[in-house]
């Protein structure tokens, strides 16, 4: 946790990585916060991101067993998938990737739809790390048939849907127009 907080400080204060974007997003999401409160929240967000980054880098130490922090969630996923597969809709929040790796490491059949990270070397590292635990990865585009087959085989399909989806369903989020996907609903109806 302390190392994660240090990483966060470097990202926020030294590298200023996406600091302006994060601050503007907080300003739009919480217009009632003053500058001091928003800066405090921004530091807390970066501390959390630092801890998640450290936890992700520690993934190779993850053991292949069902006990631990994610045991209840893994058990629920396992029960939910029996008979018809399961669709999990999630966001880039908390330790979602650690949960995916922990679940797959226990033998839970898990398919994650993913986009490529722009930096090729980082993308290769990230994909290999997930695959090492048995997470089956499918590209965000062109995988509908593979996803239907995964559900028919009683697998868990995870879709991370919190990023802008060009050409998607238009709605408003914190008063701003955004586009999201109808993919999870269509997949559920088609399966």
PDB file of C-alpha atoms in Angstrom:
ATOM      1  CA  UNK A   1       0.000   0.000   0.000  1.00  0.00           C
ATOM      2  CA  UNK A   2       2.825   2.401   0.844  1.00  0.00           C
ATOM      3  CA  UNK A   3       4.627   1.641  -2.409  1.00  0.00           C
ATOM      4  CA  UNK A   4       1.349   2.109  -4.298  1.00  0.00           C
ATOM      5  CA  UNK A   5       0.885   5.498  -2.637  1.00  0.00           C
ATOM      6  CA  UNK A   6       4.432   6.447  -3.684  1.00  0.00           C
ATOM      7  CA  UNK A   7       3.724   5.398  -7.257  1.00  0.00           C
ATOM      8  CA  UNK A   8       0.543   7.469  -7.158  1.00  0.00           C
ATOM      9  CA  UNK A   9       2.442  10.540  -5.966  1.00  0.00           C
ATOM     10  CA  UNK A  10       4.907  10.186  -8.870  1.00  0.00           C
ATOM     11  CA  UNK A  11       2.083   9.741 -11.397  1.00  0.00           C
ATOM     12  CA  UNK A  12       0.094  12.684 -10.045  1.00  0.00           C
ATOM     13  CA  UNK A  13       2.708  15.187  -8.916  1.00  0.00           C
ATOM     14  CA  UNK A  14       5.844  14.443 -10.936  1.00  0.00           C
ATOM     15  CA  UNK A  15       4.679  12.957 -14.233  1.00  0.00           C
ATOM     16  CA  UNK A  16       1.259  14.630 -13.932  1.00  0.00           C
ATOM     17  CA  UNK A  17      -0.088  11.680 -15.925  1.00  0.00           C
ATOM     18  CA  UNK A  18      -3.606  12.592 -17.132  1.00  0.00           C
ATOM     19  CA  UNK A  19      -3.941  14.919 -14.159  1.00  0.00           C
ATOM     20  CA  UNK A  20      -5.744  17.651 -16.111  1.00  0.00           C
ATOM     21  CA  UNK A  21      -8.218  15.127 -17.562  1.00  0.00           C
ATOM     22  CA  UNK A  22      -8.866  13.561 -14.139  1.00  0.00           C
ATOM     23  CA  UNK A  23      -9.357  16.955 -12.516  1.00  0.00           C
ATOM     24  CA  UNK A  24     -11.761  18.082 -15.244  1.00  0.00           C
ATOM     25  CA  UNK A  25     -13.739  14.850 -14.962  1.00  0.00           C
ATOM     26  CA  UNK A  26     -14.031  15.321 -11.196  1.00  0.00           C
ATOM     27  CA  UNK A  27     -15.079  18.945 -11.730  1.00  0.00           C
ATOM     28  CA  UNK A  28     -17.882  17.834 -14.056  1.00  0.00           C
ATOM     29  CA  UNK A  29     -18.951  14.881 -11.897  1.00  0.00           C
ATOM     30  CA  UNK A  30     -18.930  16.816  -8.609  1.00  0.00           C
ATOM     31  CA  UNK A  31     -19.547  20.497  -9.371  1.00  0.00           C
ATOM     32  CA  UNK A  32     -20.451  21.097  -5.722  1.00  0.00           C
ATOM     33  CA  UNK A  33     -16.870  20.388  -4.571  1.00  0.00           C
ATOM     34  CA  UNK A  34     -14.509  23.266  -4.012  1.00  0.00           C
ATOM     35  CA  UNK A  35     -10.973  23.222  -5.366  1.00  0.00           C
ATOM     36  CA  UNK A  36      -9.473  21.929  -2.114  1.00  0.00           C
ATOM     37  CA  UNK A  37     -12.002  19.080  -1.776  1.00  0.00           C
ATOM     38  CA  UNK A  38     -11.543  18.145  -5.435  1.00  0.00           C
ATOM     39  CA  UNK A  39      -7.718  18.054  -5.075  1.00  0.00           C
ATOM     40  CA  UNK A  40      -8.129  15.820  -2.008  1.00  0.00           C
ATOM     41  CA  UNK A  41     -10.388  13.476  -3.982  1.00  0.00           C
ATOM     42  CA  UNK A  42      -7.950  13.526  -6.910  1.00  0.00           C
ATOM     43  CA  UNK A  43      -5.109  12.425  -4.592  1.00  0.00           C
ATOM     44  CA  UNK A  44      -7.314   9.613  -3.240  1.00  0.00           C
ATOM     45  CA  UNK A  45      -8.146   8.468  -6.783  1.00  0.00           C
ATOM     46  CA  UNK A  46      -4.455   8.351  -7.701  1.00  0.00           C
ATOM     47  CA  UNK A  47      -3.562   6.514  -4.465  1.00  0.00           C
ATOM     48  CA  UNK A  48      -6.139   3.888  -5.360  1.00  0.00           C
ATOM     49  CA  UNK A  49      -4.742   3.623  -8.892  1.00  0.00           C
ATOM     50  CA  UNK A  50      -1.249   3.220  -7.445  1.00  0.00           C
ATOM     51  CA  UNK A  51      -2.418   0.350  -5.218  1.00  0.00           C
ATOM     52  CA  UNK A  52      -4.197  -1.310  -8.165  1.00  0.00           C
ATOM     53  CA  UNK A  53      -1.047  -0.978 -10.278  1.00  0.00           C
ATOM     54  CA  UNK A  54       1.086  -2.594  -7.565  1.00  0.00           C
ATOM     55  CA  UNK A  55      -1.486  -5.379  -7.114  1.00  0.00           C
ATOM     56  CA  UNK A  56      -1.449  -5.967 -10.870  1.00  0.00           C
ATOM     57  CA  UNK A  57       2.340  -6.189 -10.940  1.00  0.00           C
ATOM     58  CA  UNK A  58       2.089  -8.740  -8.111  1.00  0.00           C
ATOM     59  CA  UNK A  59      -0.263 -10.971 -10.105  1.00  0.00           C
ATOM     60  CA  UNK A  60       2.485 -13.517 -10.865  1.00  0.00           C
ATOM     61  CA  UNK A  61       2.467 -14.290  -7.116  1.00  0.00           C
ATOM     62  CA  UNK A  62      -1.229 -15.171  -7.207  1.00  0.00           C
ATOM     63  CA  UNK A  63      -1.864 -18.718  -6.081  1.00  0.00           C
ATOM     64  CA  UNK A  64      -4.206 -21.109  -7.857  1.00  0.00           C
ATOM     65  CA  UNK A  65      -6.788 -21.646  -5.135  1.00  0.00           C
ATOM     66  CA  UNK A  66     -10.281 -20.511  -4.231  1.00  0.00           C
ATOM     67  CA  UNK A  67      -9.612 -19.054  -0.798  1.00  0.00           C
ATOM     68  CA  UNK A  68      -8.628 -15.446  -0.408  1.00  0.00           C
ATOM     69  CA  UNK A  69     -10.065 -12.031  -1.143  1.00  0.00           C
ATOM     70  CA  UNK A  70     -12.116 -13.098  -4.155  1.00  0.00           C
ATOM     71  CA  UNK A  71     -13.420 -16.490  -2.962  1.00  0.00           C
ATOM     72  CA  UNK A  72     -17.055 -15.394  -2.531  1.00  0.00           C
ATOM     73  CA  UNK A  73     -17.176 -13.596  -5.879  1.00  0.00           C
ATOM     74  CA  UNK A  74     -15.631 -16.579  -7.673  1.00  0.00           C
ATOM     75  CA  UNK A  75     -18.142 -18.928  -6.067  1.00  0.00           C
ATOM     76  CA  UNK A  76     -21.034 -16.700  -7.157  1.00  0.00           C
ATOM     77  CA  UNK A  77     -19.697 -16.553 -10.721  1.00  0.00           C
ATOM     78  CA  UNK A  78     -19.323 -20.316 -10.784  1.00  0.00           C
ATOM     79  CA  UNK A  79     -22.936 -20.835  -9.634  1.00  0.00           C
ATOM     80  CA  UNK A  80     -24.287 -18.200 -12.029  1.00  0.00           C
ATOM     81  CA  UNK A  81     -22.733 -19.764 -15.110  1.00  0.00           C
ATOM     82  CA  UNK A  82     -24.129 -23.280 -14.602  1.00  0.00           C
ATOM     83  CA  UNK A  83     -26.594 -24.183 -17.343  1.00  0.00           C
ATOM     84  CA  UNK A  84     -26.483 -21.086 -19.541  1.00  0.00           C
ATOM     85  CA  UNK A  85     -23.172 -19.347 -19.022  1.00  0.00           C
ATOM     86  CA  UNK A  86     -23.021 -15.906 -17.464  1.00  0.00           C
ATOM     87  CA  UNK A  87     -22.473 -12.405 -18.747  1.00  0.00           C
ATOM     88  CA  UNK A  88     -20.622 -10.068 -16.391  1.00  0.00           C
ATOM     89  CA  UNK A  89     -20.833  -6.361 -17.144  1.00  0.00           C
ATOM     90  CA  UNK A  90     -18.177  -4.392 -15.317  1.00  0.00           C
ATOM     91  CA  UNK A  91     -16.052  -1.249 -15.458  1.00  0.00           C
ATOM     92  CA  UNK A  92     -12.454  -0.256 -14.955  1.00  0.00           C
ATOM     93  CA  UNK A  93     -13.012   0.007 -11.212  1.00  0.00           C
ATOM     94  CA  UNK A  94     -11.207  -1.518  -8.285  1.00  0.00           C
ATOM     95  CA  UNK A  95      -9.389  -4.787  -8.668  1.00  0.00           C
ATOM     96  CA  UNK A  96     -11.461  -6.154 -11.566  1.00  0.00           C
ATOM     97  CA  UNK A  97      -8.473  -7.597 -13.461  1.00  0.00           C
ATOM     98  CA  UNK A  98      -7.150  -9.303 -10.333  1.00  0.00           C
ATOM     99  CA  UNK A  99     -10.569 -10.896  -9.834  1.00  0.00           C
ATOM    100  CA  UNK A 100     -10.528 -12.135 -13.441  1.00  0.00           C
ATOM    101  CA  UNK A 101      -7.083 -13.699 -13.028  1.00  0.00           C
ATOM    102  CA  UNK A 102      -7.948 -15.211  -9.640  1.00  0.00           C
ATOM    103  CA  UNK A 103     -11.180 -16.686 -11.030  1.00  0.00           C
ATOM    104  CA  UNK A 104      -9.520 -18.181 -14.101  1.00  0.00           C
ATOM    105  CA  UNK A 105      -6.637 -19.519 -11.994  1.00  0.00           C
ATOM    106  CA  UNK A 106      -9.121 -21.624 -10.022  1.00  0.00           C
ATOM    107  CA  UNK A 107     -10.414 -23.197 -13.219  1.00  0.00           C
ATOM    108  CA  UNK A 108     -13.446 -20.986 -13.777  1.00  0.00           C
ATOM    109  CA  UNK A 109     -13.849 -20.756 -17.576  1.00  0.00           C
ATOM    110  CA  UNK A 110     -13.566 -17.034 -18.207  1.00  0.00           C
ATOM    111  CA  UNK A 111     -13.577 -15.039 -21.429  1.00  0.00           C
ATOM    112  CA  UNK A 112     -12.741 -11.331 -21.311  1.00  0.00           C
ATOM    113  CA  UNK A 113     -13.420  -9.007 -24.207  1.00  0.00           C
ATOM    114  CA  UNK A 114     -10.543  -6.569 -24.412  1.00  0.00           C
ATOM    115  CA  UNK A 115      -9.158  -3.718 -26.442  1.00  0.00           C
ATOM    116  CA  UNK A 116      -5.494  -3.425 -27.261  1.00  0.00           C
ATOM    117  CA  UNK A 117      -3.372  -0.990 -25.294  1.00  0.00           C
ATOM    118  CA  UNK A 118      -1.793   1.472 -27.717  1.00  0.00           C
ATOM    119  CA  UNK A 119       1.772   0.841 -26.547  1.00  0.00           C
ATOM    120  CA  UNK A 120       2.562  -2.572 -28.108  1.00  0.00           C
ATOM    121  CA  UNK A 121       5.087  -3.739 -25.486  1.00  0.00           C
ATOM    122  CA  UNK A 122       2.698  -2.917 -22.631  1.00  0.00           C
ATOM    123  CA  UNK A 123      -0.157  -4.636 -24.490  1.00  0.00           C
ATOM    124  CA  UNK A 124       1.904  -7.840 -24.928  1.00  0.00           C
ATOM    125  CA  UNK A 125       2.864  -7.835 -21.232  1.00  0.00           C
ATOM    126  CA  UNK A 126      -0.748  -7.278 -20.149  1.00  0.00           C
ATOM    127  CA  UNK A 127      -2.183  -9.947 -22.451  1.00  0.00           C
ATOM    128  CA  UNK A 128       0.447 -12.536 -21.470  1.00  0.00           C
ATOM    129  CA  UNK A 129      -0.109 -11.863 -17.781  1.00  0.00           C
ATOM    130  CA  UNK A 130      -3.844 -12.462 -18.070  1.00  0.00           C
ATOM    131  CA  UNK A 131      -3.468 -15.518 -20.320  1.00  0.00           C
ATOM    132  CA  UNK A 132      -0.996 -17.026 -17.850  1.00  0.00           C
ATOM    133  CA  UNK A 133      -3.889 -17.524 -15.419  1.00  0.00           C
ATOM    134  CA  UNK A 134      -6.199 -18.986 -18.025  1.00  0.00           C
ATOM    135  CA  UNK A 135      -8.164 -15.861 -18.905  1.00  0.00           C
ATOM    136  CA  UNK A 136      -9.225 -16.302 -22.520  1.00  0.00           C
ATOM    137  CA  UNK A 137      -9.054 -12.971 -24.315  1.00  0.00           C
ATOM    138  CA  UNK A 138     -11.129 -11.932 -27.296  1.00  0.00           C
ATOM    139  CA  UNK A 139     -10.863  -8.691 -29.256  1.00  0.00           C
ATOM    140  CA  UNK A 140     -13.527  -6.047 -28.792  1.00  0.00           C
ATOM    141  CA  UNK A 141     -14.494  -6.226 -32.467  1.00  0.00           C
ATOM    142  CA  UNK A 142     -15.683  -9.295 -34.332  1.00  0.00           C
ATOM    143  CA  UNK A 143     -16.067 -11.776 -31.480  1.00  0.00           C
ATOM    144  CA  UNK A 144     -19.872 -12.135 -31.228  1.00  0.00           C
ATOM    145  CA  UNK A 145     -19.948 -15.743 -32.472  1.00  0.00           C
ATOM    146  CA  UNK A 146     -17.123 -16.778 -30.111  1.00  0.00           C
ATOM    147  CA  UNK A 147     -18.966 -15.145 -27.200  1.00  0.00           C
ATOM    148  CA  UNK A 148     -22.197 -16.992 -28.003  1.00  0.00           C
ATOM    149  CA  UNK A 149     -20.260 -20.259 -28.128  1.00  0.00           C
ATOM    150  CA  UNK A 150     -18.613 -19.469 -24.789  1.00  0.00           C
ATOM    151  CA  UNK A 151     -22.030 -18.958 -23.183  1.00  0.00           C
ATOM    152  CA  UNK A 152     -23.325 -22.193 -24.712  1.00  0.00           C
ATOM    153  CA  UNK A 153     -20.318 -23.928 -23.108  1.00  0.00           C
ATOM    154  CA  UNK A 154     -21.284 -22.513 -19.663  1.00  0.00           C
ATOM    155  CA  UNK A 155     -18.408 -20.060 -19.559  1.00  0.00           C
ATOM    156  CA  UNK A 156     -18.358 -16.626 -17.961  1.00  0.00           C
ATOM    157  CA  UNK A 157     -18.112 -13.753 -20.447  1.00  0.00           C
ATOM    158  CA  UNK A 158     -16.831 -10.474 -18.997  1.00  0.00           C
ATOM    159  CA  UNK A 159     -17.443  -7.192 -20.779  1.00  0.00           C
ATOM    160  CA  UNK A 160     -15.892  -3.944 -19.554  1.00  0.00           C
ATOM    161  CA  UNK A 161     -18.267  -1.285 -20.845  1.00  0.00           C
ATOM    162  CA  UNK A 162     -17.317   2.002 -19.208  1.00  0.00           C
ATOM    163  CA  UNK A 163     -15.439   3.584 -22.108  1.00  0.00           C
ATOM    164  CA  UNK A 164     -16.842   5.627 -24.965  1.00  0.00           C
ATOM    165  CA  UNK A 165     -18.189   3.350 -27.702  1.00  0.00           C
ATOM    166  CA  UNK A 166     -18.178   5.161 -31.062  1.00  0.00           C
ATOM    167  CA  UNK A 167     -21.417   4.408 -32.892  1.00  0.00           C
ATOM    168  CA  UNK A 168     -22.988   3.034 -29.713  1.00  0.00           C
ATOM    169  CA  UNK A 169     -26.178   3.941 -27.899  1.00  0.00           C
ATOM    170  CA  UNK A 170     -26.249   7.621 -27.033  1.00  0.00           C
ATOM    171  CA  UNK A 171     -27.092   8.624 -23.497  1.00  0.00           C
ATOM    172  CA  UNK A 172     -25.974  11.167 -20.914  1.00  0.00           C
ATOM    173  CA  UNK A 173     -23.514  10.584 -18.085  1.00  0.00           C
ATOM    174  CA  UNK A 174     -22.921  13.365 -15.551  1.00  0.00           C
ATOM    175  CA  UNK A 175     -24.831  15.618 -17.930  1.00  0.00           C
ATOM    176  CA  UNK A 176     -22.524  14.917 -20.875  1.00  0.00           C
ATOM    177  CA  UNK A 177     -23.437  13.031 -24.053  1.00  0.00           C
ATOM    178  CA  UNK A 178     -21.731   9.631 -24.224  1.00  0.00           C
ATOM    179  CA  UNK A 179     -22.075   6.497 -26.287  1.00  0.00           C
ATOM    180  CA  UNK A 180     -22.242   3.074 -24.685  1.00  0.00           C
ATOM    181  CA  UNK A 181     -22.648  -0.431 -25.994  1.00  0.00           C
ATOM    182  CA  UNK A 182     -25.757  -2.526 -26.278  1.00  0.00           C
ATOM    183  CA  UNK A 183     -23.518  -5.598 -26.711  1.00  0.00           C
ATOM    184  CA  UNK A 184     -24.294  -7.265 -23.360  1.00  0.00           C
ATOM    185  CA  UNK A 185     -28.056  -6.993 -23.935  1.00  0.00           C
ATOM    186  CA  UNK A 186     -27.816  -8.261 -27.514  1.00  0.00           C
ATOM    187  CA  UNK A 187     -25.583 -11.126 -26.402  1.00  0.00           C
ATOM    188  CA  UNK A 188     -28.058 -12.114 -23.681  1.00  0.00           C
ATOM    189  CA  UNK A 189     -30.984 -12.020 -26.094  1.00  0.00           C
ATOM    190  CA  UNK A 190     -29.123 -14.019 -28.766  1.00  0.00           C
ATOM    191  CA  UNK A 191     -27.912 -16.747 -26.413  1.00  0.00           C
TER     192      UNK A 191
END
